[in-house]
Coordinates of C-alpha atoms and ligand atoms in Angstrom, one line a residue:
M889 CA 0.0 0.0 0.0
K890 CA 1.3 3.4 -1.0
I891 CA 1.5 6.3 1.4
Y892 CA -1.3 8.2 -0.3
H893 CA -3.6 5.1 0.1
I894 CA -3.0 5.3 3.9
I895 CA -3.7 9.1 3.9
I896 CA -7.0 8.5 2.0
I897 CA -8.0 5.8 4.5
I898 CA -7.2 8.1 7.5
I899 CA -9.3 11.0 5.9
F900 CA -12.3 8.7 5.3
S901 CA -12.2 7.0 8.7
T902 CA -12.1 10.4 10.5
F903 CA -15.1 11.5 8.4
F904 CA -17.1 8.5 9.3
I905 CA -16.2 8.7 13.0
N906 CA -17.3 12.3 13.0
C907 CA -20.6 11.5 11.4
E908 CA -21.2 8.7 13.9
S909 CA -20.5 10.9 16.9
K910 CA -22.9 13.6 15.6
N911 CA -25.7 11.0 15.4
K912 CA -24.9 9.7 18.8
K913 CA -25.7 13.1 20.4
I914 CA -27.4 12.3 23.7
N915 CA -31.2 12.5 23.6
E916 CA -31.9 14.8 26.5
V917 CA -33.6 17.9 27.8
N918 CA -32.1 20.4 30.3
L919 CA -34.2 22.1 32.9
Y920 CA -33.4 25.0 35.2
S921 CA -36.0 24.7 37.9
Q922 CA -37.1 26.6 41.0
R923 CA -39.6 23.9 42.1
H924 CA -38.8 22.1 45.4
Y925 CA -41.3 19.2 45.5
N926 CA -40.7 15.4 45.5
V927 CA -43.3 14.9 42.8
D928 CA -41.1 16.4 40.1
K929 CA -38.6 13.5 40.2
K930 CA -41.5 11.2 39.6
Q931 CA -42.6 13.2 36.6
Y932 CA -39.2 13.3 35.0
E933 CA -38.6 9.6 35.5
N934 CA -42.0 8.8 34.0
F935 CA -41.2 11.1 31.0
E936 CA -37.9 9.3 30.5
K937 CA -39.6 5.9 30.5
I938 CA -42.2 7.0 28.0
T939 CA -39.9 8.9 25.5
G940 CA -36.4 7.8 26.2
I941 CA -35.4 11.4 26.6
K942 CA -33.1 12.0 29.6
V943 CA -34.1 14.9 31.8
N944 CA -31.3 16.8 33.5
V945 CA -32.3 19.3 36.3
V946 CA -30.4 22.2 37.8
K947 CA -32.2 23.5 40.9
A948 CA -31.8 27.0 42.3
N949 CA -34.0 30.0 43.1
A950 CA -35.6 31.8 40.2
D951 CA -33.4 35.0 40.3
E952 CA -30.2 32.9 40.4
L953 CA -31.4 30.9 37.4
I954 CA -32.3 34.0 35.5
E955 CA -28.8 35.4 36.2
R956 CA -27.3 32.1 35.0
L957 CA -29.3 32.2 31.8
K958 CA -28.2 35.8 31.2
N959 CA -24.6 35.0 31.7
E960 CA -24.6 31.9 29.6
G961 CA -26.4 33.6 26.7
A962 CA -26.4 31.7 23.4
D963 CA -24.2 29.0 25.0
S964 CA -26.7 28.1 27.7
P965 CA -27.4 24.3 27.8
A966 CA -30.9 25.1 29.3
D967 CA -34.0 24.3 27.3
L968 CA -36.6 25.1 29.9
F969 CA -37.0 27.5 32.9
I970 CA -39.5 26.3 35.6
T971 CA -40.7 28.5 38.4
V972 CA -43.3 28.6 41.1
D973 CA -44.2 32.2 40.2
A974 CA -45.6 33.7 37.0
G975 CA -43.8 37.0 38.0
K976 CA -40.4 35.3 37.5
L977 CA -41.4 33.9 34.1
H978 CA -42.5 37.5 33.2
K979 CA -39.1 38.7 34.3
A980 CA -37.3 36.1 32.2
S981 CA -39.4 37.0 29.1
Q982 CA -38.7 40.8 29.8
N983 CA -35.0 40.0 29.7
G984 CA -35.3 38.3 26.3
L985 CA -34.5 34.9 27.7
L986 CA -37.6 33.0 26.5
Q987 CA -39.2 32.2 23.1
K988 CA -42.9 31.7 22.4
I989 CA -44.2 28.2 22.7
N990 CA -46.2 26.6 19.8
S991 CA -48.0 23.4 20.3
N992 CA -51.6 22.3 19.7
K993 CA -51.3 19.5 22.2
I994 CA -51.4 21.7 25.3
N995 CA -54.9 21.8 26.9
I996 CA -55.1 24.5 29.6
D997 CA -57.7 26.5 31.4
N998 CA -57.9 29.8 29.5
Q999 CA -57.7 32.0 32.6
L1000 CA -54.3 30.6 33.5
K1001 CA -52.6 31.1 30.1
D1002 CA -49.9 33.7 29.5
P1003 CA -51.6 36.3 27.2
N1004 CA -48.2 36.8 25.5
G1005 CA -47.5 33.1 24.9
F1006 CA -44.1 33.0 26.6
W1007 CA -44.9 30.5 29.3
V1008 CA -47.2 27.6 30.0
P1009 CA -48.6 26.9 33.5
I1010 CA -48.1 23.3 34.8
T1011 CA -50.0 23.7 38.1
Y1012 CA -51.7 26.5 40.1
R1013 CA -52.1 27.3 43.8
A1014 CA -54.1 29.7 45.8
R1015 CA -52.6 31.8 48.7
I1016 CA -55.4 31.2 51.2
I1017 CA -56.3 31.9 54.8
V1018 CA -56.3 29.0 57.3
Y1019 CA -57.8 29.5 60.7
S1020 CA -57.9 27.8 64.1
N1021 CA -60.9 25.4 64.4
E1022 CA -61.0 26.2 68.1
R1023 CA -60.6 29.9 68.2
V1024 CA -61.9 31.5 65.0
K1025 CA -65.4 31.5 63.5
K1026 CA -65.6 31.1 59.7
A1027 CA -68.3 33.8 59.6
D1028 CA -65.7 36.4 60.9
L1029 CA -63.5 35.9 57.8
S1030 CA -64.0 37.6 54.5
T1031 CA -61.1 39.2 52.5
Y1032 CA -57.4 39.7 52.6
S1033 CA -58.0 43.4 53.4
D1034 CA -60.1 42.4 56.4
L1035 CA -57.0 40.7 58.0
A1036 CA -55.6 44.3 58.5
N1037 CA -58.6 45.0 60.8
E1038 CA -57.6 45.6 64.4
K1039 CA -60.0 42.8 65.5
W1040 CA -57.2 40.4 64.5
K1041 CA -54.5 42.1 66.6
G1042 CA -51.8 39.6 67.7
K1043 CA -53.4 36.8 65.8
I1044 CA -51.9 36.8 62.3
L1045 CA -49.1 34.4 61.3
V1046 CA -47.3 34.8 58.0
R1047 CA -43.8 34.1 56.8
S1048 CA -41.2 36.7 55.9
S1049 CA -41.6 39.2 53.0
S1050 CA -38.4 37.9 51.4
N1051 CA -40.5 35.0 50.2
S1052 CA -41.7 35.1 46.6
Y1053 CA -45.2 33.9 47.6
N1054 CA -45.8 36.9 49.8
Q1055 CA -44.2 39.2 47.2
A1056 CA -46.6 37.9 44.5
L1057 CA -49.6 38.4 46.9
M1058 CA -48.6 42.0 47.6
A1059 CA -48.1 42.6 43.9
S1060 CA -51.6 41.3 43.3
I1061 CA -52.9 43.7 45.9
I1062 CA -51.0 46.6 44.3
A1063 CA -52.4 45.7 40.9
N1064 CA -56.0 45.5 42.2
D1065 CA -56.1 48.3 44.8
G1066 CA -53.1 50.6 44.1
I1067 CA -50.0 51.4 46.0
E1068 CA -51.5 53.5 48.7
S1069 CA -54.1 50.9 49.7
A1070 CA -51.5 48.1 49.6
S1071 CA -49.2 50.1 51.9
K1072 CA -52.1 50.6 54.4
W1073 CA -52.9 46.9 54.2
S1074 CA -49.3 45.9 54.9
K1075 CA -49.1 48.3 57.9
G1076 CA -52.3 46.8 59.3
I1077 CA -51.0 43.2 58.9
V1078 CA -47.7 44.0 60.6
E1079 CA -49.7 45.5 63.5
N1080 CA -51.7 42.3 63.7
F1081 CA -48.7 39.9 63.7
A1082 CA -48.8 37.2 66.3
R1083 CA -45.0 37.1 66.2
N1084 CA -42.2 38.3 63.9
P1085 CA -42.3 36.4 60.6
K1086 CA -40.3 33.2 60.7
G1087 CA -40.3 29.7 59.1
N1088 CA -42.1 28.5 56.0
D1089 CA -45.8 28.1 55.2
R1090 CA -46.0 24.8 57.0
D1091 CA -44.5 26.4 60.2
Q1092 CA -47.3 29.0 60.2
V1093 CA -49.9 26.2 60.4
K1094 CA -48.0 24.4 63.1
A1095 CA -47.9 27.7 65.0
I1096 CA -51.7 27.8 64.9
A1097 CA -51.9 24.2 66.2
S1098 CA -49.6 25.2 69.1
G1099 CA -51.6 28.3 69.9
Q1100 CA -49.1 31.0 68.9
G1101 CA -51.7 32.6 66.6
D1102 CA -55.1 32.1 65.1
I1103 CA -54.9 32.8 61.4
A1104 CA -52.2 32.2 58.7
I1105 CA -51.7 33.1 55.1
V1106 CA -50.4 30.0 53.3
N1107 CA -50.3 28.3 49.9
S1108 CA -53.2 25.8 49.6
Y1109 CA -51.1 22.7 48.8
Y1110 CA -49.3 22.8 52.1
I1111 CA -52.5 21.8 53.9
G1112 CA -52.8 18.8 51.6
L1113 CA -49.2 17.9 52.3
L1114 CA -49.7 18.2 56.1
L1115 CA -52.8 16.1 56.1
S1116 CA -51.2 13.4 54.0
S1117 CA -47.9 13.4 55.9
K1118 CA -46.3 10.4 57.5
N1119 CA -45.5 12.5 60.5
D1120 CA -48.2 12.6 63.3
D1121 CA -47.4 16.2 64.3
E1122 CA -47.9 17.4 60.8
I1123 CA -51.2 15.6 60.5
S1124 CA -52.5 17.1 63.7
A1125 CA -51.3 20.5 62.6
G1126 CA -53.3 20.1 59.4
K1127 CA -56.3 19.0 61.4
A1128 CA -56.2 22.0 63.7
V1129 CA -57.1 24.4 60.9
S1130 CA -59.7 24.9 58.2
V1131 CA -59.3 26.4 54.8
F1132 CA -60.9 29.7 53.8
F1133 CA -60.8 31.2 50.3
P1134 CA -60.7 35.0 50.7
N1135 CA -62.4 37.6 48.4
Q1136 CA -65.3 35.4 47.3
G1137 CA -68.8 36.7 46.5
E1138 CA -70.2 38.5 43.5
D1139 CA -68.6 41.9 44.2
K1140 CA -65.3 40.3 45.1
R1141 CA -62.3 39.8 42.9
G1142 CA -61.5 36.2 44.0
S1143 CA -58.6 34.6 45.9
H1144 CA -55.0 35.3 44.8
I1145 CA -53.6 32.5 42.7
N1146 CA -50.2 31.9 41.1
V1147 CA -49.0 29.3 38.8
S1148 CA -46.0 27.1 38.7
G1149 CA -45.0 27.5 35.0
I1150 CA -42.5 26.6 32.4
G1151 CA -40.8 28.8 29.7
L1152 CA -38.9 27.7 26.6
T1153 CA -35.4 29.3 26.6
K1154 CA -34.5 31.6 23.7
N1155 CA -31.6 29.3 22.5
S1156 CA -33.0 26.0 23.6
P1157 CA -30.6 23.4 22.1
N1158 CA -33.1 20.5 22.4
K1159 CA -36.3 22.4 21.4
K1160 CA -38.3 19.4 20.2
N1161 CA -37.6 17.5 23.4
A1162 CA -38.5 20.6 25.4
I1163 CA -41.9 20.9 23.8
K1164 CA -42.5 17.2 24.3
L1165 CA -41.8 17.6 28.0
I1166 CA -44.2 20.6 28.2
E1167 CA -46.9 18.5 26.5
Y1168 CA -46.2 15.7 28.9
L1169 CA -46.4 17.8 32.0
T1170 CA -49.7 19.3 31.0
S1171 CA -51.2 16.0 29.9
V1172 CA -54.0 14.3 31.8
D1173 CA -51.7 11.6 33.2
A1174 CA -49.0 14.0 34.5
Q1175 CA -51.6 16.4 35.9
K1176 CA -53.0 13.5 37.9
I1177 CA -49.6 12.8 39.3
Y1178 CA -49.2 16.4 40.4
V1179 CA -52.6 16.7 42.1
N1180 CA -52.2 13.4 44.0
N1181 CA -48.6 14.1 45.2
S1182 CA -48.2 17.8 45.6
Y1183 CA -51.9 18.7 46.2
E1184 CA -51.6 21.6 43.7
Y1185 CA -54.5 22.4 41.4
P1186 CA -54.5 21.0 37.9
V1187 CA -54.2 23.4 34.9
N1188 CA -55.6 20.8 32.5
T1189 CA -59.4 21.2 32.6
L1190 CA -59.9 17.4 32.2
V1191 CA -58.3 16.7 35.5
E1192 CA -59.8 17.2 39.0
P1193 CA -58.0 18.1 42.2
N1194 CA -57.1 15.5 44.8
E1195 CA -60.0 14.4 47.1
I1196 CA -58.5 16.3 50.1
V1197 CA -58.4 19.5 48.1
K1198 CA -61.8 19.0 46.6
E1199 CA -63.3 18.9 50.1
W1200 CA -62.4 22.6 50.5
G1201 CA -64.9 23.4 47.7
T1202 CA -64.5 25.4 44.6
F1203 CA -63.5 29.0 44.6
K1204 CA -63.4 32.1 42.4
K1205 CA -59.8 32.9 41.3
D1206 CA -58.5 36.5 40.9
S1207 CA -58.5 37.0 37.2
L1208 CA -55.5 39.3 37.1
D1209 CA -53.0 38.9 34.3
L1210 CA -50.4 37.0 36.2
N1211 CA -47.6 38.8 34.4
L1212 CA -48.5 41.8 36.7
L1213 CA -47.1 39.8 39.6
G1214 CA -43.7 40.4 38.0
K1215 CA -44.4 44.0 37.0
F1216 CA -45.3 45.1 40.5
R1217 CA -42.6 43.0 42.3
N1218 CA -40.3 45.9 43.1
E1219 CA -43.1 48.0 44.4
A1220 CA -44.2 45.1 46.6
I1221 CA -40.7 44.8 48.1
L1222 CA -40.6 48.6 48.8
I1223 CA -43.9 48.4 50.6
F1224 CA -42.7 45.5 52.8
D1225 CA -39.6 47.5 53.7
K1226 CA -41.4 50.7 54.5
T1227 CA -44.1 49.1 56.6
G1228 CA -41.7 46.8 58.6
W1229 CA -42.8 43.5 57.3
K1230 CA -39.5 41.7 57.8
Ligands
LIG2266 FE1 -43.9 25.8 47.9

């Protein structure tokens, strides 16, 4: 064999090796997720089983993930950004980090959709009032704004204002009632605190059970999680309270809700897989897995909430464009600071 034969063989074999390694590109999808619930692992394993697409997850808080997406720019490996707050999805889209999602396989309650098409909700939750079965009469409860009434002095339990759930609630109050009214409300709530804000939503319910306060503002699914817990203390905390949906009635705007949602990144390298995962997470099967494990509300109209959640009854949801939760975020934080809600 002459030398040029050998050279030709080398050129051809590197060409074929290259082709092969390109085809062997891993079939995967990369998530940047703010969610912190056990049910998610179950969903991704199930999706992998059905499609053969490997799901890689990076978990952090929403602002950290947004910074990371900004810094990585066009080189970002991320396909999807998942949050527990429409406000943060709005922030990501405002920063040019998302692209519109096109699929005809996504069946979602119209009220929960992003009017701009940049994100898809996967679950929703209400920020509700829970009250002591022993010390509060249901008839005395009505609206969020009533919680600022001095009749509740020393009785209100709620976590710190650094938490995104409270920031979104305050943003909804600003969007509905204006800044001045929201500031007054915040001041009234602070004056009614049973204690300085500490702990998470579950801890507020436990504090009612141990008599430290009578009323708490929490996300709905935590009551489902407490009642279905393996821990006796958690079950008895859940049983010590009842659920109340504020702002119901014809003249009322409905209870504040927020979505856990998903956005497709601007430079998604595995776009087809990403859309498949969005379609899976909003499908009837996956929605059933959410409602029965995390006790969130389903976004797919063909699925009903878990039995525990259904017992609380149906409620009217605040119909605010959820993007406004992001728009008024900074104002919400300013109000918390000014009124001493730590
Ligand atoms: Fe949560």
